[in-house]
Coordinates of C-alpha atoms in Angstrom, one line a residue:
Chain A
M1 CA 71.1 43.3 76.3
S2 CA 73.4 46.5 76.9
T3 CA 76.5 46.0 74.1
K4 CA 77.9 48.6 76.4
P5 CA 81.2 47.7 78.5
R6 CA 80.3 47.6 82.1
I7 CA 81.4 50.0 84.1
A8 CA 83.0 50.3 88.0
F9 CA 82.7 52.7 90.1
L10 CA 85.1 54.0 92.5
G11 CA 84.0 56.9 94.8
T12 CA 80.3 58.7 94.6
G13 CA 80.4 61.6 96.5
L14 CA 80.6 65.3 95.9
M15 CA 81.2 64.7 92.1
G16 CA 81.2 61.2 91.5
Q17 CA 77.8 60.5 92.6
P18 CA 76.7 63.0 89.3
M19 CA 78.8 61.6 87.3
A20 CA 77.9 57.6 88.1
A21 CA 74.4 58.6 87.5
N22 CA 75.2 60.5 83.8
L23 CA 76.6 57.2 82.5
L24 CA 73.8 54.6 84.3
R25 CA 71.2 57.6 81.8
A26 CA 73.1 57.0 78.3
G27 CA 73.0 53.2 79.4
F28 CA 75.4 52.8 81.3
P29 CA 75.9 49.2 83.3
L30 CA 77.1 50.1 86.7
H31 CA 78.7 48.5 89.8
A32 CA 79.5 51.4 92.1
W33 CA 81.0 51.5 95.0
N34 CA 81.7 54.3 98.0
R35 CA 83.7 54.1 101.0
N36 CA 80.4 55.9 102.8
A37 CA 77.8 53.6 101.3
D38 CA 75.0 55.8 102.3
K39 CA 76.0 57.5 98.7
I40 CA 75.3 54.9 96.8
Q41 CA 72.3 54.1 97.1
P42 CA 70.9 57.9 94.6
L43 CA 72.5 55.7 92.0
T44 CA 70.9 52.3 92.4
V45 CA 66.9 54.0 91.5
L46 CA 68.8 54.8 88.5
G47 CA 70.0 50.6 88.3
A48 CA 73.1 51.0 89.8
T49 CA 74.6 47.7 91.6
A50 CA 75.7 48.8 94.6
C51 CA 78.8 46.8 96.2
A52 CA 80.3 45.9 99.5
T53 CA 84.6 46.7 98.4
P54 CA 86.1 47.9 95.2
A55 CA 87.0 44.0 94.9
L56 CA 83.5 42.7 94.1
A57 CA 82.6 46.1 92.4
V58 CA 85.8 45.7 89.3
R59 CA 85.3 42.3 89.3
D60 CA 83.0 42.0 86.3
A61 CA 84.1 45.4 85.2
D62 CA 85.4 46.6 81.6
I63 CA 86.1 50.2 82.7
V64 CA 87.0 51.1 86.1
I65 CA 86.2 54.6 87.2
T66 CA 88.1 56.4 90.1
M67 CA 87.0 59.4 91.0
L68 CA 89.1 59.8 94.8
L69 CA 89.7 62.6 96.8
N70 CA 93.3 62.7 96.4
G71 CA 97.1 60.9 95.4
E72 CA 96.7 58.7 98.4
I73 CA 93.7 57.5 98.7
V74 CA 94.0 56.5 95.0
E75 CA 97.1 55.2 95.4
T76 CA 95.3 52.9 98.2
I77 CA 92.3 52.3 96.5
L78 CA 94.5 51.4 93.1
T79 CA 96.6 48.6 95.5
D80 CA 93.4 47.0 96.8
I81 CA 91.7 46.2 93.7
E82 CA 94.7 45.5 92.2
P83 CA 95.1 41.6 92.8
S84 CA 91.7 41.4 91.5
L85 CA 91.8 43.2 88.1
R86 CA 92.1 40.8 84.9
P87 CA 94.3 42.1 81.3
G88 CA 92.3 43.4 78.7
Q89 CA 91.2 45.5 81.5
M90 CA 90.8 49.3 82.1
V91 CA 91.3 51.4 85.0
I92 CA 90.0 55.9 84.0
D93 CA 91.4 58.0 87.0
M94 CA 89.4 60.8 87.6
S95 CA 90.8 62.5 90.4
S96 CA 92.8 65.3 90.6
I97 CA 96.7 63.4 91.4
A98 CA 99.9 64.8 91.2
P99 CA 101.3 63.3 87.4
R100 CA 103.8 61.4 88.3
M101 CA 101.6 59.5 90.7
A102 CA 99.8 59.3 87.5
R103 CA 102.5 58.0 85.6
T104 CA 103.3 55.3 88.0
H105 CA 100.0 53.5 87.9
A106 CA 100.1 53.2 84.6
A107 CA 103.6 51.7 84.5
R108 CA 101.9 48.9 87.1
L109 CA 99.5 48.3 85.7
R110 CA 100.7 47.7 82.2
Q111 CA 102.7 44.9 84.0
R112 CA 99.2 43.3 84.2
D113 CA 98.1 44.4 80.7
V114 CA 95.4 46.7 82.7
D115 CA 95.2 49.8 80.3
Y116 CA 95.0 53.1 82.0
L117 CA 94.3 56.4 81.3
D118 CA 94.0 59.8 83.7
A119 CA 91.3 61.8 82.8
P120 CA 91.0 64.8 85.7
V121 CA 88.5 67.3 85.1
S122 CA 87.8 70.9 85.5
G123 CA 83.8 72.2 85.7
G124 CA 82.8 71.3 89.4
T125 CA 79.8 70.1 91.1
V126 CA 77.9 71.7 88.0
G127 CA 79.5 70.8 85.7
A128 CA 78.9 67.0 86.7
T129 CA 75.8 67.3 86.8
E130 CA 75.2 69.1 83.6
A131 CA 77.7 66.3 82.0
T132 CA 79.7 69.3 80.3
L133 CA 82.9 68.5 82.2
A134 CA 86.4 69.1 80.6
I135 CA 87.9 65.7 80.4
M136 CA 91.4 66.3 80.5
A137 CA 92.7 62.6 79.6
G138 CA 96.7 61.3 79.2
G139 CA 97.0 58.1 77.1
S140 CA 97.5 56.1 73.9
G141 CA 94.9 56.4 71.5
A142 CA 93.7 53.3 71.3
A143 CA 92.7 53.5 75.4
F144 CA 91.3 56.8 74.5
E145 CA 88.9 56.2 71.6
R146 CA 87.9 52.4 74.3
A147 CA 86.5 55.8 76.8
K148 CA 85.4 58.0 74.3
P149 CA 82.0 56.6 74.6
A150 CA 82.0 57.4 79.3
F151 CA 83.5 60.4 78.3
A152 CA 80.7 61.7 76.5
A153 CA 78.0 61.0 78.9
M154 CA 80.3 63.3 81.3
G155 CA 81.5 65.9 79.3
R156 CA 83.7 67.3 76.6
A157 CA 87.4 65.1 76.4
T158 CA 90.6 65.8 75.3
L159 CA 94.1 63.5 74.7
V160 CA 96.3 65.9 75.9
G161 CA 99.2 63.6 75.1
P162 CA 100.6 60.3 77.2
N163 CA 99.6 58.4 81.2
G164 CA 100.3 62.1 83.5
A165 CA 99.3 64.8 80.4
G166 CA 96.0 64.8 81.6
Q167 CA 96.8 65.2 85.1
L168 CA 99.4 67.9 84.0
S169 CA 96.6 69.6 82.3
K170 CA 94.7 70.1 85.4
L171 CA 98.0 71.4 86.8
A172 CA 98.5 73.7 84.4
N173 CA 94.7 75.0 84.3
Q174 CA 94.8 75.8 88.2
A175 CA 98.0 77.8 87.6
I176 CA 95.7 80.2 85.2
V177 CA 93.1 80.3 87.3
A178 CA 95.2 81.2 91.0
I179 CA 97.7 84.0 89.2
T180 CA 94.1 85.1 87.0
I181 CA 92.2 85.6 90.3
G182 CA 95.1 87.4 91.5
A183 CA 95.0 89.7 88.7
V184 CA 91.4 90.7 89.1
S185 CA 91.6 90.7 92.8
E186 CA 95.0 93.3 91.7
A187 CA 93.1 95.5 89.2
L188 CA 90.5 95.9 91.1
L189 CA 92.1 97.0 94.2
L190 CA 93.6 99.6 91.7
A191 CA 90.1 100.5 90.7
K192 CA 88.9 101.4 94.2
G193 CA 92.1 102.5 95.7
G194 CA 92.0 106.1 92.5
G195 CA 88.1 106.5 93.5
A196 CA 86.8 104.6 90.4
D197 CA 83.7 102.5 91.1
P198 CA 84.6 98.8 90.5
A199 CA 81.6 97.1 89.9
A200 CA 81.4 100.1 87.2
V201 CA 85.3 99.4 86.0
R202 CA 84.3 95.6 86.0
T203 CA 81.6 95.9 83.5
A204 CA 83.7 98.5 81.4
I205 CA 86.2 96.1 81.4
T206 CA 84.2 93.0 80.3
G207 CA 84.3 92.1 76.8
G208 CA 87.7 93.6 76.4
F209 CA 90.6 91.9 76.4
A210 CA 90.5 91.6 79.9
D211 CA 87.5 89.2 79.9
S212 CA 87.5 85.9 82.1
R213 CA 85.9 83.8 83.9
I214 CA 87.1 84.4 86.8
L215 CA 86.8 88.0 86.1
N216 CA 83.0 87.2 86.0
L217 CA 82.7 84.9 88.4
H218 CA 85.3 85.3 90.5
G219 CA 85.2 89.1 90.1
A220 CA 81.3 89.4 91.0
R221 CA 82.6 88.0 94.7
M222 CA 85.4 90.3 95.4
L223 CA 82.5 93.0 94.6
T224 CA 80.1 91.1 96.8
G225 CA 82.5 90.0 99.8
N226 CA 81.0 86.4 98.8
F227 CA 83.6 84.3 99.7
A228 CA 82.1 81.0 100.5
P229 CA 83.3 78.1 99.3
G230 CA 83.5 77.6 96.5
G231 CA 87.2 76.2 95.8
P232 CA 88.8 76.7 99.2
I233 CA 92.0 79.0 99.4
V234 CA 93.4 75.6 101.2
T235 CA 93.1 73.1 98.6
Q236 CA 94.3 76.1 96.0
I237 CA 97.7 76.4 98.2
K238 CA 97.3 72.1 97.8
D239 CA 96.8 72.6 94.5
I240 CA 100.1 74.6 93.7
K241 CA 101.8 73.0 95.5
N242 CA 101.6 70.1 93.4
I243 CA 102.2 72.2 90.3
L244 CA 105.8 73.9 91.3
D245 CA 106.6 69.4 92.3
E246 CA 105.5 69.0 88.6
A247 CA 107.9 71.9 88.1
A248 CA 110.8 71.3 90.5
D249 CA 111.2 67.4 89.2
I250 CA 111.3 68.9 84.9
G251 CA 113.4 72.0 86.4
L252 CA 111.1 74.4 86.0
E253 CA 110.4 77.8 87.4
L254 CA 107.4 79.6 87.0
P255 CA 107.7 83.1 88.7
F256 CA 103.8 83.6 88.6
V257 CA 103.1 80.4 90.1
Q258 CA 105.9 80.8 92.5
L259 CA 104.5 84.1 93.4
A260 CA 101.0 83.1 93.7
Y261 CA 101.6 80.1 96.5
R262 CA 103.8 82.8 98.4
L263 CA 100.0 85.3 98.7
F264 CA 97.3 81.9 98.8
Q265 CA 99.7 80.4 102.1
E266 CA 99.8 84.1 103.6
A267 CA 96.5 84.4 103.1
A268 CA 96.0 81.4 104.6
D269 CA 98.5 82.5 107.7
N270 CA 96.2 85.2 107.9
G271 CA 93.4 83.4 108.7
L272 CA 91.5 82.7 105.2
G273 CA 92.8 79.4 104.3
G274 CA 88.5 77.7 104.4
L275 CA 87.6 80.3 102.2
D276 CA 86.8 80.7 98.3
H277 CA 90.0 81.3 96.4
S278 CA 88.2 84.2 95.2
A279 CA 89.3 85.9 98.2
L280 CA 93.1 86.3 97.4
Y281 CA 91.4 89.6 97.2
Q282 CA 89.9 90.2 101.0
H283 CA 93.9 89.6 101.6
L284 CA 95.5 92.0 99.0
A285 CA 93.4 94.0 100.4
M286 CA 93.8 93.8 103.9
M287 CA 97.9 93.7 103.7
N288 CA 96.8 97.2 102.0
K289 CA 95.1 98.3 105.3
M290 CA 91.9 98.5 102.7
Chain B
M1 CA 69.5 120.3 59.6
S2 CA 71.2 117.7 61.8
T3 CA 70.6 118.5 65.7
K4 CA 73.4 116.6 65.9
P5 CA 76.3 118.3 68.3
R6 CA 79.1 119.7 65.9
I7 CA 82.7 117.3 66.5
A8 CA 86.0 118.6 66.7
F9 CA 88.4 115.1 66.3
L10 CA 92.1 115.7 67.1
G11 CA 94.0 112.9 66.5
T12 CA 92.5 110.6 64.0
G13 CA 96.1 108.0 62.7
L14 CA 95.5 104.5 64.2
M15 CA 92.6 104.6 66.6
G16 CA 91.1 108.5 64.9
Q17 CA 89.6 107.4 61.7
P18 CA 87.6 104.8 61.7
M19 CA 86.4 106.2 65.6
A20 CA 85.6 109.7 63.6
A21 CA 84.2 107.4 60.6
N22 CA 82.1 106.2 62.7
L23 CA 81.8 109.1 63.5
L24 CA 80.4 111.2 60.4
R25 CA 78.9 107.7 59.7
A26 CA 76.0 108.5 63.1
G27 CA 75.5 111.5 61.0
F28 CA 78.0 114.0 63.4
P29 CA 79.7 117.0 61.9
L30 CA 82.8 116.1 61.7
H31 CA 85.6 118.6 61.5
A32 CA 89.3 116.5 61.9
W33 CA 92.5 117.2 63.2
N34 CA 95.8 115.5 62.8
R35 CA 99.5 116.1 62.5
N36 CA 99.8 114.1 59.4
A37 CA 97.1 115.7 57.2
D38 CA 97.4 112.7 54.7
K39 CA 95.1 110.8 57.1
I40 CA 92.1 113.2 57.2
Q41 CA 91.6 112.4 53.4
P42 CA 89.5 109.4 53.7
L43 CA 87.7 111.4 56.3
T44 CA 86.5 114.5 54.3
V45 CA 85.2 111.6 51.8
L46 CA 83.2 111.0 54.6
G47 CA 81.7 114.4 54.7
A48 CA 85.0 115.8 57.2
T49 CA 86.0 119.2 57.6
A50 CA 89.5 119.2 57.1
C51 CA 90.9 121.9 60.1
A52 CA 95.0 123.2 59.3
T53 CA 95.1 123.5 63.4
P54 CA 93.9 122.1 65.9
A55 CA 92.7 126.1 67.4
L56 CA 90.5 126.0 64.2
A57 CA 89.3 122.4 64.7
V58 CA 87.4 124.1 67.6
R59 CA 86.7 126.9 66.9
D60 CA 82.9 125.9 66.7
A61 CA 82.5 122.4 68.1
D62 CA 80.6 120.9 70.6
I63 CA 83.0 118.7 71.4
V64 CA 86.1 118.1 71.6
I65 CA 87.3 114.4 71.1
T66 CA 90.8 113.9 71.6
M67 CA 92.6 110.4 70.7
L68 CA 96.6 110.9 70.8
L69 CA 99.7 108.4 71.3
N70 CA 100.7 109.4 75.0
G71 CA 100.2 111.8 77.7
E72 CA 102.9 114.7 76.6
I73 CA 101.1 114.7 73.5
V74 CA 97.7 115.2 74.9
E75 CA 98.8 118.4 77.5
T76 CA 100.6 119.9 73.9
I77 CA 97.7 120.1 72.5
L78 CA 96.1 121.4 75.6
T79 CA 97.6 123.9 76.0
D80 CA 97.5 124.9 72.5
I81 CA 93.7 124.7 72.0
E82 CA 93.2 126.1 75.5
P83 CA 93.0 129.9 74.8
S84 CA 90.6 129.1 71.8
L85 CA 88.4 127.4 74.9
R86 CA 85.1 128.9 74.8
P87 CA 82.1 128.3 77.7
G88 CA 79.6 125.2 77.9
Q89 CA 82.1 123.5 75.7
M90 CA 83.4 120.1 75.8
V91 CA 86.5 117.9 75.6
I92 CA 86.6 114.5 76.2
D93 CA 90.4 112.6 75.6
M94 CA 89.8 109.0 74.5
S95 CA 93.8 109.2 74.6
S96 CA 95.6 106.8 77.7
I97 CA 97.1 109.1 79.7
A98 CA 98.1 108.6 83.6
P99 CA 95.1 109.5 85.1
R100 CA 96.7 112.2 87.4
M101 CA 97.4 113.9 84.1
A102 CA 93.4 113.3 83.2
R103 CA 92.0 115.0 86.6
T104 CA 94.8 117.6 86.5
H105 CA 93.1 119.1 83.0
A106 CA 89.6 118.8 84.4
A107 CA 90.7 120.9 86.6
R108 CA 92.4 123.6 84.5
L109 CA 89.6 123.0 81.9
R110 CA 86.7 123.5 85.1
Q111 CA 87.8 127.0 86.2
R112 CA 86.6 128.0 82.5
D113 CA 83.5 126.6 82.8
V114 CA 84.4 123.4 80.1
D115 CA 83.0 119.8 81.2
Y116 CA 86.0 116.8 80.5
L117 CA 85.4 113.3 79.9
D118 CA 88.7 111.1 80.5
A119 CA 87.2 108.1 78.2
P120 CA 90.2 106.1 76.9
V121 CA 89.6 102.4 74.7
S122 CA 90.2 99.1 74.8
G123 CA 89.4 97.1 71.6
G124 CA 92.2 97.8 69.3
T125 CA 91.7 99.0 65.4
V126 CA 89.5 95.8 65.1
G127 CA 87.2 97.5 67.8
A128 CA 87.1 100.9 66.6
T129 CA 86.7 100.0 63.3
E130 CA 83.5 97.9 63.9
A131 CA 82.4 100.5 66.4
T132 CA 82.9 97.7 69.2
L133 CA 84.9 99.2 71.5
A134 CA 85.2 99.1 75.1
I135 CA 85.2 103.0 76.1
M136 CA 85.6 103.9 80.3
A137 CA 84.1 107.5 81.2
G138 CA 85.5 109.1 84.0
G139 CA 83.7 112.2 85.1
S140 CA 80.4 113.8 86.0
G141 CA 77.0 112.4 85.2
A142 CA 75.8 115.8 83.5
A143 CA 79.1 115.3 81.2
F144 CA 78.6 111.1 80.8
E145 CA 75.4 111.8 79.6
R146 CA 76.1 114.1 77.2
A147 CA 78.2 112.4 75.6
K148 CA 76.2 109.7 75.5
P149 CA 75.0 109.6 71.7
A150 CA 78.7 110.7 70.3
F151 CA 80.3 106.9 72.6
A152 CA 77.1 105.6 71.0
A153 CA 79.1 105.5 68.0
M154 CA 82.5 104.4 68.6
G155 CA 81.0 101.6 71.0
R156 CA 79.7 100.5 74.8
A157 CA 80.7 103.2 76.8
T158 CA 80.6 102.5 80.6
L159 CA 80.6 105.6 83.3
V160 CA 83.0 104.3 85.9
G161 CA 83.5 107.3 88.5
P162 CA 85.0 110.8 88.1
N163 CA 87.5 112.6 86.2
G164 CA 90.4 109.4 86.8
A165 CA 88.2 107.1 87.1
G166 CA 88.0 106.4 83.1
Q167 CA 91.8 106.6 83.0
L168 CA 92.4 104.2 86.3
S169 CA 90.1 101.5 84.8
K170 CA 91.9 101.3 82.1
L171 CA 95.3 100.8 84.0
A172 CA 93.0 98.1 85.9
N173 CA 92.3 96.6 82.2
Q174 CA 96.3 96.4 81.3
A175 CA 97.2 94.9 85.1
I176 CA 94.9 92.1 84.3
V177 CA 95.8 91.3 80.9
A178 CA 99.6 91.5 81.7
I179 CA 99.9 89.2 84.4
T180 CA 97.1 86.9 82.8
I181 CA 99.8 86.9 79.8
G182 CA 101.8 85.6 82.1
A183 CA 99.5 83.5 83.7
V184 CA 98.7 81.4 80.1
S185 CA 102.7 81.6 79.1
E186 CA 103.5 79.4 82.1
A187 CA 101.0 77.0 82.3
L188 CA 101.9 76.1 78.2
L189 CA 105.0 76.2 79.1
L190 CA 104.9 73.4 82.2
A191 CA 102.5 71.1 79.8
K192 CA 104.9 71.2 77.4
G193 CA 107.6 71.0 79.6
G194 CA 105.5 67.4 81.6
G195 CA 105.5 65.7 77.8
A196 CA 101.6 67.1 76.9
D197 CA 100.5 68.4 74.0
P198 CA 100.2 72.1 74.3
A199 CA 97.6 73.2 71.6
A200 CA 95.5 69.6 73.1
V201 CA 95.5 71.5 77.0
R202 CA 94.9 74.6 75.9
T203 CA 91.5 72.9 73.7
A204 CA 91.0 70.9 76.7
I205 CA 91.2 74.0 79.2
T206 CA 89.0 76.7 76.8
G207 CA 85.0 76.7 78.3
G208 CA 86.5 75.9 82.1
F209 CA 87.1 78.4 84.8
A210 CA 90.7 78.8 83.5
D211 CA 88.9 80.4 79.9
S212 CA 90.0 84.0 79.1
R213 CA 90.2 85.7 75.7
I214 CA 93.9 85.6 76.4
L215 CA 94.2 81.9 76.6
N216 CA 92.4 82.4 73.5
L217 CA 94.0 85.2 71.5
H218 CA 97.2 84.6 72.9
G219 CA 97.5 81.9 73.6
A220 CA 96.7 80.6 70.2
R221 CA 100.2 83.0 69.4
M222 CA 102.4 81.4 72.1
L223 CA 101.8 78.2 70.2
T224 CA 102.8 78.9 67.1
G225 CA 105.3 81.2 68.1
N226 CA 103.9 84.0 66.1
F227 CA 104.0 87.2 67.9
A228 CA 104.4 90.2 65.2
P229 CA 102.6 93.1 67.2
G230 CA 99.6 93.6 67.9
G231 CA 100.8 95.5 71.6
P232 CA 104.6 95.2 72.2
I233 CA 106.0 94.7 74.6
V234 CA 107.4 98.7 75.4
T235 CA 103.8 99.3 75.3
Q236 CA 103.2 96.8 77.7
I237 CA 106.2 98.3 79.4
K238 CA 104.5 101.3 79.5
D239 CA 101.5 100.5 80.8
I240 CA 103.1 98.7 83.5
K241 CA 104.8 101.9 84.6
N242 CA 102.0 104.2 84.9
I243 CA 99.9 101.2 86.9
L244 CA 103.1 101.4 89.2
D245 CA 102.9 105.6 90.0
E246 CA 99.9 105.5 90.0
A247 CA 99.6 102.5 92.6
A248 CA 103.0 104.2 94.4
D249 CA 100.3 107.7 94.7
I250 CA 97.4 106.2 96.4
G251 CA 100.3 104.0 98.5
L252 CA 98.8 100.7 97.2
E253 CA 101.1 97.5 96.6
L254 CA 99.9 95.4 93.5
P255 CA 103.1 92.0 93.8
F256 CA 102.1 90.3 90.5
V257 CA 102.1 93.5 88.3
Q258 CA 105.4 93.9 90.2
L259 CA 106.6 90.8 89.2
A260 CA 105.0 91.6 85.2
Y261 CA 107.3 94.8 85.0
R262 CA 110.4 92.7 86.2
L263 CA 109.4 89.8 83.8
F264 CA 108.4 92.5 81.0
Q265 CA 111.4 95.0 81.9
E266 CA 114.0 90.8 81.3
A267 CA 111.6 90.4 78.0
A268 CA 112.8 93.6 76.5
D269 CA 116.9 93.2 77.8
N270 CA 116.3 90.2 76.2
G271 CA 115.7 91.8 73.1
L272 CA 111.6 91.1 72.5
G273 CA 110.9 94.8 73.3
G274 CA 109.6 94.9 69.8
L275 CA 107.3 91.5 69.8
D276 CA 103.9 91.8 70.9
H277 CA 102.9 91.2 74.1
S278 CA 102.1 87.8 74.3
A279 CA 106.5 87.3 74.0
L280 CA 106.6 86.9 77.4
Y281 CA 105.8 82.9 76.2
Q282 CA 109.3 83.1 74.8
H283 CA 111.1 84.9 77.1
L284 CA 110.3 83.1 80.4
A285 CA 110.7 79.6 77.7
M286 CA 114.4 81.1 77.0
M287 CA 115.3 81.4 80.7
N288 CA 114.1 78.0 81.0
K289 CA 116.6 76.5 78.1
M290 CA 113.4 75.4 76.7

């Protein structure tokens, strides 16, 4: 008989499905719900119990994990399951939503004696499949300790502060990604415009202070013109909007983030919204008639 | 008897001295000159011949390497040695100067049948000492082949295009460094301002898409407030000015570089010009009254 906590996993889409699969492989009893029930099937093969509604899935769970598309859907599902939650249960929202929404959820659930962690991730479907996600958790130390075994089955977790801090950390991550894409775009355009070989320049500067994951991965996309998403520009704009909303709440001026917002919006207006966010390079090239 | 090319090394300061030392250890016969002759002494122990003037140093050299503080000094020294240069000799300028100056030097020396490579480096004094410099070379393929054994004694060299392309590559490197410092600064300020633990956030996002050398090295400086240079803000401003001058020559608009220029200048106006360029964080914090 397993002594591992029983998990309800709500949202088994592109990210949630491989995450739930890794929990099952690690031996966690798991009840799964998804809006489109077809996506639960591969998990039942691994031992998951498919549930027809979120409320049914959470009934016998120790830990409820949500992995949903956006803040509005998280809000809807949490409202839906709230009457079914019992004191001592715990909710971990691994979706990417606004920090202020995470803080609201945490406060509301606390009144029912239900613990809450916001724990968004970075690493994409590859990280979800290989259980190498960077998990950024906000909440109490006790809640984090309780969630640790489940986190360990999905990636590497860090407690970054109280509720909301996990989502804030994800926004910090997205801010760096957006601006670094701008940095690499402009550097490669400068190299190309001045008559250097941009591919050789990228090779030459790799390993120096300019080195980054973005230079390696997104820089390669810029050189080959492969802008199939990946993370599309419209999603990048939504993320930056969340950053600026949070910054406005705090009263913080972030000039590089503001510039990134303007340029990614221009790129979308320029018809590039569906392309990978590295296509900011293409927008800047077109802007410069290159 | 050595079959290695004889090298004249002009400028054995903070960077030049360990670079020349590595050439000597690799077995290159080396004549050295420096404005302050004291700095040649450690090299004579390794077998270097100290010379009283640049013209004396280059007389019997196959390859002349210059490693000087800025474009004006390179101009002066090249003008000084030009009458002493013979056809078939080769000049490698490893200083960081404007691409347009490099192109001018190359054209002038070509008329004397003297080959020229612009080959600035990235990696600082640590890279110079450990022979791990990223060397970005601009010039002909034949000149690059001829310089390869000497480059191999100092680091990893890449031919990035014709004359000027090496300096352009260095500017592309500096553009990424300046903007990424801005990205990491704003991300950590957002984390701190919103109540997360910025050190934990930096740890959490390392290894994801936001990962970079700047996040690791300069991010650590921002967290501890250690802004002892390193690369001071005033030098960063000079580099960005060179990027914008080159961009203007090409007719290129680089909005992130322009913003970096404005913010680093504001930081200098704010009294931070002598601090490491990671102190852009401090300027943005002060701007936001944090």
